PDB file of N, CA and C in Angstrom:
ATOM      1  N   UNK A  14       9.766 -18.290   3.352  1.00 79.00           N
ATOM      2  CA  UNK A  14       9.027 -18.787   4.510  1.00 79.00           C
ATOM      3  C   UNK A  14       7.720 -18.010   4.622  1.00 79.00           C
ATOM      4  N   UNK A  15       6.659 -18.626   4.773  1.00 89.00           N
ATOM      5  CA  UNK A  15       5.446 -17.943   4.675  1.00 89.00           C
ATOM      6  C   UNK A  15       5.386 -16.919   5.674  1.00 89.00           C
ATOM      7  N   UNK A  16       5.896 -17.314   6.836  1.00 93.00           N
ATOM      8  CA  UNK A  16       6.190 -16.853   8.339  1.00 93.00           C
ATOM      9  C   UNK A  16       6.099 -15.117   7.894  1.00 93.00           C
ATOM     10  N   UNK A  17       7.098 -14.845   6.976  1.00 92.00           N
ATOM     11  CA  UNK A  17       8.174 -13.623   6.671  1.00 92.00           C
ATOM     12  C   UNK A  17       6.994 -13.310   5.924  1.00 92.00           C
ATOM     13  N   UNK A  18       6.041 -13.811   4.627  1.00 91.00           N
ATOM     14  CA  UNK A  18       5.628 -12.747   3.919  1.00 91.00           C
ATOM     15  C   UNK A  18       4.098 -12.101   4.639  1.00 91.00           C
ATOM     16  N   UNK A  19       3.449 -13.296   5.685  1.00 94.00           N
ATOM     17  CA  UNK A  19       2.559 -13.159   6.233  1.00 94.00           C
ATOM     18  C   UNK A  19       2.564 -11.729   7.411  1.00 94.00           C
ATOM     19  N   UNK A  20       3.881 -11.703   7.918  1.00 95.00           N
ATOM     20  CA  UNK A  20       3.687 -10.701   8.777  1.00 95.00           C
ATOM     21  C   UNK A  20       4.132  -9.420   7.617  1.00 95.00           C
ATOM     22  N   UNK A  21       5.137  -9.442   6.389  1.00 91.00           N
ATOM     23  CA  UNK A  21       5.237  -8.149   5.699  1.00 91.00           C
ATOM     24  C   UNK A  21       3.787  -7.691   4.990  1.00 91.00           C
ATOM     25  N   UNK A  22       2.747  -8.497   4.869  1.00 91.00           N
ATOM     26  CA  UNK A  22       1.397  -8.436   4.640  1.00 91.00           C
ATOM     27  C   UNK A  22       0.743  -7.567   5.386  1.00 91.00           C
ATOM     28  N   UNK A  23       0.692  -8.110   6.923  1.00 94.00           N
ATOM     29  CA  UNK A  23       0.054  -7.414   7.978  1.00 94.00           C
ATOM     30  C   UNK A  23       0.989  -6.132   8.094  1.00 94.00           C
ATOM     31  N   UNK A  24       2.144  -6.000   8.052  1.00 95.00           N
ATOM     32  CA  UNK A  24       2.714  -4.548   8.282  1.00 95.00           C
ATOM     33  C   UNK A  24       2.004  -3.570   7.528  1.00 95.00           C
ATOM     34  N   UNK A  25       2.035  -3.966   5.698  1.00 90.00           N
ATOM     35  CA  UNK A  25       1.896  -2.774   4.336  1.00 90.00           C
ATOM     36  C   UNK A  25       0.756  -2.598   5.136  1.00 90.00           C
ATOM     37  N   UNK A  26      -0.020  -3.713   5.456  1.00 91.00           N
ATOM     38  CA  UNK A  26      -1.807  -3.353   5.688  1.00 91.00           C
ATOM     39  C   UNK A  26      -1.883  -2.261   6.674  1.00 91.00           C
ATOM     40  N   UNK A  27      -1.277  -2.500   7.727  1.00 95.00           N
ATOM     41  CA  UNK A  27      -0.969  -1.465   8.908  1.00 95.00           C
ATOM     42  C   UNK A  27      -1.824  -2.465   9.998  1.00 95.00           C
ATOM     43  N   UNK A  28      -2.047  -4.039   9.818  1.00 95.00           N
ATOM     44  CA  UNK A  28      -3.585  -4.374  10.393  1.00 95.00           C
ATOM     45  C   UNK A  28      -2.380  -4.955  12.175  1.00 95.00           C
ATOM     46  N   UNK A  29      -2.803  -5.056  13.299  1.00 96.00           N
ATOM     47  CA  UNK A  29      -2.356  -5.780  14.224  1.00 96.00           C
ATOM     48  C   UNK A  29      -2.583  -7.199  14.132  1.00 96.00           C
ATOM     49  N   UNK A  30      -1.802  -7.941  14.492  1.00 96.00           N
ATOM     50  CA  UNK A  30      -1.945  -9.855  14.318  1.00 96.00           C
ATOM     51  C   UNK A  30      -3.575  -9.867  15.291  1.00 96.00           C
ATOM     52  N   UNK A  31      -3.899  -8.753  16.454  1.00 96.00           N
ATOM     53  CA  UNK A  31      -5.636  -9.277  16.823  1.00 96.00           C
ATOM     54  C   UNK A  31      -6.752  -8.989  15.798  1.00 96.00           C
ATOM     55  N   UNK A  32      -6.322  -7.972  15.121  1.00 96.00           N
ATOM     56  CA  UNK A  32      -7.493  -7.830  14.315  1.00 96.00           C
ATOM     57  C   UNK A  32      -7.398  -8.853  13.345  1.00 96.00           C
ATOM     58  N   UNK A  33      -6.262  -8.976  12.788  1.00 96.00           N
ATOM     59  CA  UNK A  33      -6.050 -10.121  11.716  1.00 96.00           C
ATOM     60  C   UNK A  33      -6.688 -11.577  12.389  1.00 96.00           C
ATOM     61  N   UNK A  34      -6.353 -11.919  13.350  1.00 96.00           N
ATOM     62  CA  UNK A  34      -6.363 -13.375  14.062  1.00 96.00           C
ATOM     63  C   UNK A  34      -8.341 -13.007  13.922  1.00 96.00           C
ATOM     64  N   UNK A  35      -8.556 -12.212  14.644  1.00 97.00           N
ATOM     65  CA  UNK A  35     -10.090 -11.982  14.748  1.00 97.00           C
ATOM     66  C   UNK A  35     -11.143 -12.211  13.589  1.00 97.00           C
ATOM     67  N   UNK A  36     -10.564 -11.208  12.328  1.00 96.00           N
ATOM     68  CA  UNK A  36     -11.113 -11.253  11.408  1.00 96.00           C
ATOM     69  C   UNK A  36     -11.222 -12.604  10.533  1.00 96.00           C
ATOM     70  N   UNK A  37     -10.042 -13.661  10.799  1.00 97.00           N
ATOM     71  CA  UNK A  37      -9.655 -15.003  10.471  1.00 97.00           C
ATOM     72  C   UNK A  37     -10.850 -16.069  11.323  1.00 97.00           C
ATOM     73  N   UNK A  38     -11.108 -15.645  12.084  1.00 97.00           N
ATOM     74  CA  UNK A  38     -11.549 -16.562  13.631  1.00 97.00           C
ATOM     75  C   UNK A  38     -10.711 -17.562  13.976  1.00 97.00           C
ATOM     76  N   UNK A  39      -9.430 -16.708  14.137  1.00 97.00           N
ATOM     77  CA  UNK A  39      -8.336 -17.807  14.615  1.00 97.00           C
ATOM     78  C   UNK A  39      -7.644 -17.183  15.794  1.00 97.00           C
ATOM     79  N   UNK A  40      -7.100 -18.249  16.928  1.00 97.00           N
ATOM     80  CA  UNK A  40      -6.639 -17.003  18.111  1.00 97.00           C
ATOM     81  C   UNK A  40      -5.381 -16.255  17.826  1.00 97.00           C
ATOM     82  N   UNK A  41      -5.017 -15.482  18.492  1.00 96.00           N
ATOM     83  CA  UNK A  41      -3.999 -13.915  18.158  1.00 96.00           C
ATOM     84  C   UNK A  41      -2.567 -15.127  18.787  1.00 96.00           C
ATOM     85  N   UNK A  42      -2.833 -15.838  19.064  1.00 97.00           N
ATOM     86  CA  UNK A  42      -2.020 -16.964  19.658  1.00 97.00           C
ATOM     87  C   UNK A  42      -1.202 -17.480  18.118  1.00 97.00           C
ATOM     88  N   UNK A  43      -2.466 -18.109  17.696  1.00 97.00           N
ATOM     89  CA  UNK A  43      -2.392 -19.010  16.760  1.00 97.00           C
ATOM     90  C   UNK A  43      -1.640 -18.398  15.707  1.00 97.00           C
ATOM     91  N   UNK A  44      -2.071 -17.098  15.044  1.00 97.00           N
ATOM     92  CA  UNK A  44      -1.780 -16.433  13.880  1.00 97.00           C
ATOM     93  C   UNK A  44      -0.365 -15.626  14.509  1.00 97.00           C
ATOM     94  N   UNK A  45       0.296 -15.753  15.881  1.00 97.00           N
ATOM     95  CA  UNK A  45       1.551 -15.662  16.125  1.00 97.00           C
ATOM     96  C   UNK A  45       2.024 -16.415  15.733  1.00 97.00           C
ATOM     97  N   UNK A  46       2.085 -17.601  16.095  1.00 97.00           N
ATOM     98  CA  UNK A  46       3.077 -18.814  15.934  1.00 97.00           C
ATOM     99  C   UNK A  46       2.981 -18.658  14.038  1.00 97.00           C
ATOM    100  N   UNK A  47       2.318 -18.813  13.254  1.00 97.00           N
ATOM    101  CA  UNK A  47       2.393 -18.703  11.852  1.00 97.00           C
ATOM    102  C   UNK A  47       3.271 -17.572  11.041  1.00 97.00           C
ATOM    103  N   UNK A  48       3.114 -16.450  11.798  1.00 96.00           N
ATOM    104  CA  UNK A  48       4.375 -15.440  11.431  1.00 96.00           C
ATOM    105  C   UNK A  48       5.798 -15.707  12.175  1.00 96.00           C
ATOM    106  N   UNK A  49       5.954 -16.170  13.480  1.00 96.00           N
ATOM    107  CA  UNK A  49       7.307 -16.295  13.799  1.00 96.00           C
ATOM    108  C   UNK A  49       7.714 -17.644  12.938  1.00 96.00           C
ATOM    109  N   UNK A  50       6.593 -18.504  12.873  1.00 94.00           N
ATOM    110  CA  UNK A  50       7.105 -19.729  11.848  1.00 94.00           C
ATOM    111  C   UNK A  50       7.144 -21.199  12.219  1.00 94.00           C
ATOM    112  N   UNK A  51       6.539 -21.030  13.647  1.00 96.00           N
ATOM    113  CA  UNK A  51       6.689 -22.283  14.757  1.00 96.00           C
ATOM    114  C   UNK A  51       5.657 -23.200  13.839  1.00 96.00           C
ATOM    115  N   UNK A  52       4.296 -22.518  13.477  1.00 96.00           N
ATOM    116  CA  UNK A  52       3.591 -23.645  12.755  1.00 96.00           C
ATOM    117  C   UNK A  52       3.158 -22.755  11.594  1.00 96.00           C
ATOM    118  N   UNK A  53       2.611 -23.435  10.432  1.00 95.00           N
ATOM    119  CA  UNK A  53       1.794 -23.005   9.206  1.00 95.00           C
ATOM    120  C   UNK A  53       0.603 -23.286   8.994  1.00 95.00           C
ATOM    121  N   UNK A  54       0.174 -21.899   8.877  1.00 96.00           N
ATOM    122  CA  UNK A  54      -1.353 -22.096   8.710  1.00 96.00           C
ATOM    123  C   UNK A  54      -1.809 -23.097   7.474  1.00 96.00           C
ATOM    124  N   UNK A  55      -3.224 -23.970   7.182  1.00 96.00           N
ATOM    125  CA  UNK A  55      -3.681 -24.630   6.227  1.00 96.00           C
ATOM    126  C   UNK A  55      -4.066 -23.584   5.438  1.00 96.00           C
ATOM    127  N   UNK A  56      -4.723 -24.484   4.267  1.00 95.00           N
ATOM    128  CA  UNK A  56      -4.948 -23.645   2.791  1.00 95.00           C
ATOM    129  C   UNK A  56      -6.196 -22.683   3.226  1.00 95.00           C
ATOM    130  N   UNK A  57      -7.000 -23.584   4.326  1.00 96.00           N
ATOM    131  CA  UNK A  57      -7.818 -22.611   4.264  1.00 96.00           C
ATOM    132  C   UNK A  57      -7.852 -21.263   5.122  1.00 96.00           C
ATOM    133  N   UNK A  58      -7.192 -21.504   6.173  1.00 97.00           N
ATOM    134  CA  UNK A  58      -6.803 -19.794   6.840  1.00 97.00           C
ATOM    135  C   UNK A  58      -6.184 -18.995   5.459  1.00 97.00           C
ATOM    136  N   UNK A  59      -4.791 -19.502   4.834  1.00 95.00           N
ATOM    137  CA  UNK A  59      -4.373 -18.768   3.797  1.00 95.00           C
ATOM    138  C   UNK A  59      -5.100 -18.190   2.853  1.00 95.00           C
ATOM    139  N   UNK A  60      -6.392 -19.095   2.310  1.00 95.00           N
ATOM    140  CA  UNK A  60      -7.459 -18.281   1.427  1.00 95.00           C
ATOM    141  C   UNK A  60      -8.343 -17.285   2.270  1.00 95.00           C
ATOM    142  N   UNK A  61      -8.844 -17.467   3.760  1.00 96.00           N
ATOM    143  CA  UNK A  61      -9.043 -16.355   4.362  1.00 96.00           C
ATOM    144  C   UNK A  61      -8.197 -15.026   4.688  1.00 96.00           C
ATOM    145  N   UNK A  62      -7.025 -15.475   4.734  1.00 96.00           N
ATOM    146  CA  UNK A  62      -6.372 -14.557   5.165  1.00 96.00           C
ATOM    147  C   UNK A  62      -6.342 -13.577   3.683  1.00 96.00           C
ATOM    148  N   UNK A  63      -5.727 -14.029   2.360  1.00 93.00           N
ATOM    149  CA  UNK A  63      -5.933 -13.739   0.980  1.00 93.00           C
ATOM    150  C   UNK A  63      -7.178 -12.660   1.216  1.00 93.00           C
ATOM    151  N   UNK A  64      -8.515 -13.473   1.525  1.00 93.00           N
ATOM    152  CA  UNK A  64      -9.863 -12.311   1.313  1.00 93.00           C
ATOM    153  C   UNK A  64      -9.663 -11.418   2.146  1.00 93.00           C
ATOM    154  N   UNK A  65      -9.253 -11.627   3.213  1.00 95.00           N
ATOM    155  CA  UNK A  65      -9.186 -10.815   4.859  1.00 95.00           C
ATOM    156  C   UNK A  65      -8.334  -8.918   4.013  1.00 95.00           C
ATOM    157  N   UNK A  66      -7.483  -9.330   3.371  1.00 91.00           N
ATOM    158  CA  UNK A  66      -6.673  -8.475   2.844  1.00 91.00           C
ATOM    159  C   UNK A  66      -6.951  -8.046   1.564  1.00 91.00           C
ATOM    160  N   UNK A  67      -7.321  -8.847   0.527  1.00 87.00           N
ATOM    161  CA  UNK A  67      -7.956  -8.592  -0.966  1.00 87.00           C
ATOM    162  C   UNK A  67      -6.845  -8.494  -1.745  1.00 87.00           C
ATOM    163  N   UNK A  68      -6.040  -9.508  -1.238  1.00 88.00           N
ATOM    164  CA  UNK A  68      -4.824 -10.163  -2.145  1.00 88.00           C
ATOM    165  C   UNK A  68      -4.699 -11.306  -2.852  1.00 88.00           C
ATOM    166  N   UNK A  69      -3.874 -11.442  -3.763  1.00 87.00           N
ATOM    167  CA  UNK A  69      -4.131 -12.321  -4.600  1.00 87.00           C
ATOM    168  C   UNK A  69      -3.106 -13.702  -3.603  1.00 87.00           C
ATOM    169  N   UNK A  70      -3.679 -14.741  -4.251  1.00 89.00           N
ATOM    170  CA  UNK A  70      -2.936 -16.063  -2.969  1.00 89.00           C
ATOM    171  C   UNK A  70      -1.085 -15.981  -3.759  1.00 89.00           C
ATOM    172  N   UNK A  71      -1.196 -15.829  -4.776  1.00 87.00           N
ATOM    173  CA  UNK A  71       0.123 -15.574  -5.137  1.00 87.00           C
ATOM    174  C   UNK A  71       1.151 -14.689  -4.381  1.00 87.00           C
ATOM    175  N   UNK A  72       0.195 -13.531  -4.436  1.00 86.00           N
ATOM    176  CA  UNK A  72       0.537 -12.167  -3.461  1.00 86.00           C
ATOM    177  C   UNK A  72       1.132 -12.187  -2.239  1.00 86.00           C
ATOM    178  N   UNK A  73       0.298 -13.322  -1.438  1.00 88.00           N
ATOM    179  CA  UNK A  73      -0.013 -13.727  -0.053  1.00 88.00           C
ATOM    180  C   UNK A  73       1.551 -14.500   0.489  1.00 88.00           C
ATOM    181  N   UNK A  74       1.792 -15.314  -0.459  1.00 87.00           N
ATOM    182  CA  UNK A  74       2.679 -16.870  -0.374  1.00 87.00           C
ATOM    183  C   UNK A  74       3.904 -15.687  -0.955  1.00 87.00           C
ATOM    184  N   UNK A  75       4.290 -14.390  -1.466  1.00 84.00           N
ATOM    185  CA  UNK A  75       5.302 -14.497  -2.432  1.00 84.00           C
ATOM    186  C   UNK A  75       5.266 -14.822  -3.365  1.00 84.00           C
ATOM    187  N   UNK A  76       4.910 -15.045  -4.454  1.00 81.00           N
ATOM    188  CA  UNK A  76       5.370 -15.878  -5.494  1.00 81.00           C
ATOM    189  C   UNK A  76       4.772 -14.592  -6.775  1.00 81.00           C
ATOM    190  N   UNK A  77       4.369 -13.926  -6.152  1.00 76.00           N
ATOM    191  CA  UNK A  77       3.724 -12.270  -7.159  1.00 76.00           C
ATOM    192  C   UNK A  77       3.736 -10.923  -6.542  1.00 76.00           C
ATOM    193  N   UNK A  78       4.369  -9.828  -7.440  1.00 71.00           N
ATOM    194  CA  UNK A  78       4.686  -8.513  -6.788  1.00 71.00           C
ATOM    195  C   UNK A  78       2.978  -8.349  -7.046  1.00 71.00           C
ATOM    196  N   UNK A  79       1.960  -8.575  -7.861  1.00 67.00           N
ATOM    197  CA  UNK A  79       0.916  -8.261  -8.067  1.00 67.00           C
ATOM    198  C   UNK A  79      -0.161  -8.376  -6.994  1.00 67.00           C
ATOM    199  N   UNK A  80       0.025  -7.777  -6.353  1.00 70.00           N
ATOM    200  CA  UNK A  80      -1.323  -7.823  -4.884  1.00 70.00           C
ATOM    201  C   UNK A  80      -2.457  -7.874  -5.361  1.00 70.00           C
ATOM    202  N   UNK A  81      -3.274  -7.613  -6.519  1.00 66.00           N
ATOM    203  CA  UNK A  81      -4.266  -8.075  -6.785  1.00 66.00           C
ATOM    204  C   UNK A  81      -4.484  -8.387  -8.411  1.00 66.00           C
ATOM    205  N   UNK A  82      -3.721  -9.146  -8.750  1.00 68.00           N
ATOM    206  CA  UNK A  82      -4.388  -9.553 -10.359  1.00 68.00           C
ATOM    207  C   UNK A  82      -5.320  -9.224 -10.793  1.00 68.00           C
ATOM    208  N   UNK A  83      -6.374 -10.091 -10.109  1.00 70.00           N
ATOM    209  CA  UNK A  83      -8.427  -9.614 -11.051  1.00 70.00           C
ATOM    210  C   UNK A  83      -8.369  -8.172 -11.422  1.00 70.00           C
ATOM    211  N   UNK A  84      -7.853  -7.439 -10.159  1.00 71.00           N
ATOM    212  CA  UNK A  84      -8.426  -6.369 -10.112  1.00 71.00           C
ATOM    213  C   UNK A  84      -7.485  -5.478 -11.717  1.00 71.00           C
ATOM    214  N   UNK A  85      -6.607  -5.830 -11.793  1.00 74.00           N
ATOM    215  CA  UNK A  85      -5.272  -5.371 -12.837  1.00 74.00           C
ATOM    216  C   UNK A  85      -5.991  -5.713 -14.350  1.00 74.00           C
ATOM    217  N   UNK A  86      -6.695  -6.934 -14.100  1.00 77.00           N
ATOM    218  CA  UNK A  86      -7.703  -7.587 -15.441  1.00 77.00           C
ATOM    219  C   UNK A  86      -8.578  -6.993 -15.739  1.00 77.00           C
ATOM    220  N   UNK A  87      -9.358  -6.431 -14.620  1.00 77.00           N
ATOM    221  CA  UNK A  87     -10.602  -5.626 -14.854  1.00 77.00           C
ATOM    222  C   UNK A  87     -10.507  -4.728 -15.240  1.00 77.00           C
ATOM    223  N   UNK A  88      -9.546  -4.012 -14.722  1.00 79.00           N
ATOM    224  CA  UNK A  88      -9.201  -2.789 -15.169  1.00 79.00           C
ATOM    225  C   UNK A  88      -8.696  -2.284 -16.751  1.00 79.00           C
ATOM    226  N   UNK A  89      -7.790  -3.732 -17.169  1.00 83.00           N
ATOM    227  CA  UNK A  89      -7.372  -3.291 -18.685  1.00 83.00           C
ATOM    228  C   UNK A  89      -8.840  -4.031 -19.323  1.00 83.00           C
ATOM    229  N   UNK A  90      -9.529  -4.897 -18.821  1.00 86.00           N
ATOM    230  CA  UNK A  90     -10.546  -5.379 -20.125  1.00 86.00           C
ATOM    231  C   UNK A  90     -11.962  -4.054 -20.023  1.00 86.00           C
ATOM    232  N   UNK A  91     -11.852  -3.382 -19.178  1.00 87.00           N
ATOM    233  CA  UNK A  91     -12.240  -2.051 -18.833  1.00 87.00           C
ATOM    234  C   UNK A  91     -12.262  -0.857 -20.081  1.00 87.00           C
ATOM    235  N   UNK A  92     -11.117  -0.792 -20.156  1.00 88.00           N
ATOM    236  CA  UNK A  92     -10.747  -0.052 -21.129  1.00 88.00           C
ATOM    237  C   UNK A  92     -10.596  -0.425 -23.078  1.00 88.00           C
ATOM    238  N   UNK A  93     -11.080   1.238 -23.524  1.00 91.00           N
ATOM    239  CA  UNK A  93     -11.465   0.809 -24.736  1.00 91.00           C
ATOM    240  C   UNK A  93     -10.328   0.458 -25.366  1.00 91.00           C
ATOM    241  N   UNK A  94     -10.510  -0.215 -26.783  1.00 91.00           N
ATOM    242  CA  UNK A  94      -9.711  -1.089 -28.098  1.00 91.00           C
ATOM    243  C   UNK A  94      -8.654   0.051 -28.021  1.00 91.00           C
ATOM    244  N   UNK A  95      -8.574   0.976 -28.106  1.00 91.00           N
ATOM    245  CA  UNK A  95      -7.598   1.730 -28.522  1.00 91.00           C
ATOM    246  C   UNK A  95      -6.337   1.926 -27.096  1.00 91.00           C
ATOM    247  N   UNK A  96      -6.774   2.298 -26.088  1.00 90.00           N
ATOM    248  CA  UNK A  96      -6.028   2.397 -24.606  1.00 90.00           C
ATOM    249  C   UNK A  96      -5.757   0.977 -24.638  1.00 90.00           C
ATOM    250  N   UNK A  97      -6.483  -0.294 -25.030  1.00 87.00           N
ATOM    251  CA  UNK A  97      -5.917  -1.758 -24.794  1.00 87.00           C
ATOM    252  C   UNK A  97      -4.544  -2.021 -25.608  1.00 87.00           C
ATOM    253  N   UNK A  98      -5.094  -0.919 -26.534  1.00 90.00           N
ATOM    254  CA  UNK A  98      -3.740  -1.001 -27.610  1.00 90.00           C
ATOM    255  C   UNK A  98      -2.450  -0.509 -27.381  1.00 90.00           C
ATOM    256  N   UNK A  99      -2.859   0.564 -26.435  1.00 91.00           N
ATOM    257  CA  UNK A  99      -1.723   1.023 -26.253  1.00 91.00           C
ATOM    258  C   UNK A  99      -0.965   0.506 -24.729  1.00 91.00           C
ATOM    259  N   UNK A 100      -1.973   0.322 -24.201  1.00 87.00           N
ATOM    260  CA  UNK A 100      -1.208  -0.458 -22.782  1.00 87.00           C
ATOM    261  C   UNK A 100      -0.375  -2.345 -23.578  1.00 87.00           C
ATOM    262  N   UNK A 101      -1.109  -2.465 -24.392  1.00 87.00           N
ATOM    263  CA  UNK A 101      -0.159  -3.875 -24.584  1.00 87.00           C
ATOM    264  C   UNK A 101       1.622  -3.384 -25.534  1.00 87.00           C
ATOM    265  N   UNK A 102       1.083  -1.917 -26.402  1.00 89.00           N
ATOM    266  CA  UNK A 102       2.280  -1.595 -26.793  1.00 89.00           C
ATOM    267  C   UNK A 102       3.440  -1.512 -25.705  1.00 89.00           C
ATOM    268  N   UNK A 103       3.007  -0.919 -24.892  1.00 89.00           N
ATOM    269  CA  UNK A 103       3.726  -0.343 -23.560  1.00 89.00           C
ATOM    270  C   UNK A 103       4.616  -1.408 -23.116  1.00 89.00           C
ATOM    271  N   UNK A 104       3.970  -2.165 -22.841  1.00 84.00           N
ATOM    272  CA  UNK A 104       4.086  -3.822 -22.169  1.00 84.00           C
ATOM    273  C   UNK A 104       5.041  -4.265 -23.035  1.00 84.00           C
ATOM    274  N   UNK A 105       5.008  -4.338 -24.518  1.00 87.00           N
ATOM    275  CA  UNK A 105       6.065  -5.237 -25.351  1.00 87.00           C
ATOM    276  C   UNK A 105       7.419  -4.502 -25.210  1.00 87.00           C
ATOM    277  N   UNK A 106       7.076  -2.856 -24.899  1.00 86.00           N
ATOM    278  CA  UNK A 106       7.998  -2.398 -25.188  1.00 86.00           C
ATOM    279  C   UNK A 106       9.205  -2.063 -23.650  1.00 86.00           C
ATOM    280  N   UNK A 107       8.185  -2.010 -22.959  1.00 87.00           N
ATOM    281  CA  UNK A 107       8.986  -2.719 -21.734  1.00 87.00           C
ATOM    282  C   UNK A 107       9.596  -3.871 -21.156  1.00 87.00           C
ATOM    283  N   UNK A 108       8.813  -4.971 -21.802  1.00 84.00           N
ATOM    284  CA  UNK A 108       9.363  -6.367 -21.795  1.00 84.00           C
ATOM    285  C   UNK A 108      10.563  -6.173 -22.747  1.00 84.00           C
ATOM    286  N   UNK A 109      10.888  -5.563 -23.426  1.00 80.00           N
ATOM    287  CA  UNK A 109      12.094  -5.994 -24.548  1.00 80.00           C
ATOM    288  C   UNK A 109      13.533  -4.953 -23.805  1.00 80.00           C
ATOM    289  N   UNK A 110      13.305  -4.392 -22.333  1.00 65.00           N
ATOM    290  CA  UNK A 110      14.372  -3.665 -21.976  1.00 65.00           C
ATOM    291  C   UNK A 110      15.216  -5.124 -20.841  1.00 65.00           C
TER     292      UNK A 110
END
């Protein structure tokens, strides 16, 4: 239920549903009812809310432990041929446990 991951969002953040509702330009009303679950926000509060926080929409909805992908991308295409080499070793060799 979006309800559930939207407010475990605002908890990690530490943010209150006014600053959140504020920073959204949506009322502290509105962005209640969306965490207890009475209504669901549209795609586009959800992609605000996503930037509001600098999470990935996967992140946002559940559907990824990864709170920010890009940033996880940037970071390995960041790094030189040899550290790329060894972070993908890492990776195979953790995927195979």
């Amino acid at each position: 239920m979006i309800g559930d991951q939207l407010k475990k969002v605002r908890v990690e953040k530490h943010i209150t549903q006014r600053k959140l509702s504020a920073g959204i330009g949506v009322s502290a009303q509105t962005y209640n009812r969306w965490e207890k679950g009475y209504n669901e926000p549209d795609i586009k509060s959800i992609i605000k809310i996503a930037k509001f926080y600098d999470v990935s929409l996967d992140y946002l909805l559940g559907n990824s432990d990864l709170k920010n992908a890009s940033k996880l991308l940037g970071a390995f295409q960041s790094l030189d041929s040899s550290d790329k080499e060894f972070v993908n070793n890492l990776i195979k060799r953790l995927s195979k446990k």
